[in-house]
PDB file of C-alpha atoms in Angstrom:
ATOM      1  CA  MET A   1      -7.161  22.031   8.791  1.00 64.00           C
ATOM      2  CA  GLN A   2      -7.496  19.192  11.273  1.00 77.00           C
ATOM      3  CA  SER A   3      -9.427  17.166   8.691  1.00 84.00           C
ATOM      4  CA  LYS A   4      -6.592  17.515   6.176  1.00 86.00           C
ATOM      5  CA  LEU A   5      -4.041  16.425   8.787  1.00 88.00           C
ATOM      6  CA  THR A   6      -6.153  13.405   9.712  1.00 89.00           C
ATOM      7  CA  LYS A   7      -6.454  12.365   6.061  1.00 89.00           C
ATOM      8  CA  THR A   8      -2.712  12.783   5.570  1.00 89.00           C
ATOM      9  CA  ILE A   9      -1.951  10.607   8.585  1.00 91.00           C
ATOM     10  CA  ILE A  10      -4.414   7.941   7.436  1.00 92.00           C
ATOM     11  CA  GLY A  11      -2.856   7.970   3.965  1.00 90.00           C
ATOM     12  CA  ALA A  12       0.626   7.595   5.434  1.00 91.00           C
ATOM     13  CA  VAL A  13      -0.447   4.685   7.647  1.00 94.00           C
ATOM     14  CA  ILE A  14      -2.003   2.938   4.636  1.00 93.00           C
ATOM     15  CA  ALA A  15       1.168   3.479   2.593  1.00 93.00           C
ATOM     16  CA  VAL A  16       3.369   2.043   5.344  1.00 94.00           C
ATOM     17  CA  ALA A  17       1.076  -0.953   5.835  1.00 94.00           C
ATOM     18  CA  LEU A  18       1.058  -1.694   2.108  1.00 94.00           C
ATOM     19  CA  ALA A  19       4.843  -1.364   1.905  1.00 93.00           C
ATOM     20  CA  ALA A  20       5.218  -3.817   4.787  1.00 94.00           C
ATOM     21  CA  ALA A  21       2.785  -6.259   3.165  1.00 93.00           C
ATOM     22  CA  VAL A  22       4.750  -6.122  -0.089  1.00 93.00           C
ATOM     23  CA  SER A  23       8.094  -6.565   1.659  1.00 93.00           C
ATOM     24  CA  TYR A  24       6.821  -9.635   3.534  1.00 92.00           C
ATOM     25  CA  GLY A  25       5.412 -11.086   0.336  1.00 91.00           C
ATOM     26  CA  LEU A  26       1.803 -10.985   1.483  1.00 93.00           C
ATOM     27  CA  ILE A  27       0.715  -9.032  -1.601  1.00 93.00           C
ATOM     28  CA  ASN A  28       2.458  -8.065  -4.814  1.00 93.00           C
ATOM     29  CA  GLN A  29       3.405  -4.521  -5.837  1.00 93.00           C
ATOM     30  CA  GLN A  30       0.592  -4.240  -8.372  1.00 94.00           C
ATOM     31  CA  THR A  31      -2.033  -5.057  -5.741  1.00 93.00           C
ATOM     32  CA  ALA A  32      -0.473  -2.546  -3.351  1.00 94.00           C
ATOM     33  CA  ASP A  33      -0.556   0.146  -6.043  1.00 93.00           C
ATOM     34  CA  GLN A  34      -4.226  -0.547  -6.735  1.00 94.00           C
ATOM     35  CA  LEU A  35      -5.112  -0.411  -3.038  1.00 93.00           C
ATOM     36  CA  GLN A  36      -3.136   2.813  -2.577  1.00 93.00           C
ATOM     37  CA  THR A  37      -4.933   4.397  -5.530  1.00 93.00           C
ATOM     38  CA  LYS A  38      -8.342   3.445  -4.128  1.00 93.00           C
ATOM     39  CA  ALA A  39      -7.392   4.772  -0.695  1.00 91.00           C
ATOM     40  CA  ASN A  40      -6.188   8.053  -2.185  1.00 89.00           C
ATOM     41  CA  GLN A  41      -9.412   8.434  -4.155  1.00 91.00           C
ATOM     42  CA  THR A  42     -11.516   7.717  -1.090  1.00 90.00           C
ATOM     43  CA  LEU A  43      -9.596  10.192   1.049  1.00 87.00           C
ATOM     44  CA  SER A  44      -9.724  12.911  -1.612  1.00 85.00           C
ATOM     45  CA  ASP A  45     -13.464  12.464  -2.327  1.00 81.00           C
ATOM     46  CA  ASP A  46     -14.373  14.415   0.804  1.00 66.00           C
ATOM     47  CA  GLN A  47     -12.280  17.476  -0.045  1.00 57.00           C
ATOM     48  CA  ALA A  48     -14.246  20.616  -0.801  1.00 46.00           C
ATOM     49  CA  ALA A  49     -13.955  23.013  -3.763  1.00 41.00           C
ATOM     50  CA  PRO A  50     -12.317  21.293  -6.717  1.00 50.00           C
ATOM     51  CA  GLY A  51     -10.209  24.376  -7.546  1.00 45.00           C
ATOM     52  CA  THR A  52      -8.511  24.816  -4.162  1.00 47.00           C
ATOM     53  CA  ALA A  53      -5.402  22.775  -4.895  1.00 51.00           C
ATOM     54  CA  PRO A  54      -4.425  20.413  -7.676  1.00 49.00           C
ATOM     55  CA  GLN A  55      -4.771  16.814  -6.597  1.00 52.00           C
ATOM     56  CA  GLN A  56      -1.697  14.721  -7.190  1.00 55.00           C
ATOM     57  CA  PRO A  57      -1.771  11.005  -6.567  1.00 56.00           C
ATOM     58  CA  ALA A  58       0.573   9.940  -3.825  1.00 55.00           C
ATOM     59  CA  PRO A  59       3.515   7.907  -5.067  1.00 57.00           C
ATOM     60  CA  ALA A  60       3.240   4.199  -4.498  1.00 56.00           C
ATOM     61  CA  PRO A  61       5.408   2.905  -1.682  1.00 56.00           C
ATOM     62  CA  GLN A  62       8.720   1.776  -3.090  1.00 59.00           C
ATOM     63  CA  ASN A  63      10.959  -0.702  -1.372  1.00 56.00           C
ATOM     64  CA  PRO A  64      14.558  -0.335  -2.619  1.00 51.00           C
ATOM     65  CA  ASN A  65      15.405  -3.787  -1.266  1.00 53.00           C
ATOM     66  CA  GLN A  66      12.426  -5.418  -2.932  1.00 51.00           C
ATOM     67  CA  GLN A  67      13.039  -9.053  -3.669  1.00 52.00           C
ATOM     68  CA  ALA A  68      11.335 -11.407  -6.044  1.00 49.00           C
ATOM     69  CA  PRO A  69       8.246 -13.016  -4.535  1.00 51.00           C
ATOM     70  CA  THR A  70       9.347 -15.630  -2.088  1.00 52.00           C
ATOM     71  CA  GLN A  71       8.268 -19.184  -2.515  1.00 50.00           C
ATOM     72  CA  GLN A  72       7.399 -21.236   0.490  1.00 55.00           C
ATOM     73  CA  THR A  73       9.604 -24.225   1.004  1.00 55.00           C
ATOM     74  CA  PRO A  74       7.749 -27.457   0.482  1.00 57.00           C
ATOM     75  CA  THR A  75       7.282 -29.612   3.517  1.00 62.00           C
ATOM     76  CA  PRO A  76       9.106 -32.940   3.379  1.00 63.00           C
ATOM     77  CA  ALA A  77       7.010 -35.981   2.628  1.00 63.00           C
ATOM     78  CA  PRO A  78       6.265 -38.127   5.668  1.00 67.00           C
ATOM     79  CA  ARG A  79       8.509 -41.142   6.045  1.00 68.00           C
ATOM     80  CA  GLN A  80       6.890 -44.494   5.772  1.00 63.00           C
TER      81      GLN A  80
END
């Protein structure tokens, strides 16, 4: 039981970190979804007995206030 709790907490931390990275524009949503899928697969690989419970992929973190990717403002040219 403790192993399942640990995996759940790790999965939640990964989801929150990916959501933060998307909201700050560090990665795009597609990359976050791919990383979340890989993390879910890795965490579920260690589970015993394939018939114990149906495995459902965790939903990708959604940010309701998601903005278009931000562009960095160009630095002004040096004055001569």
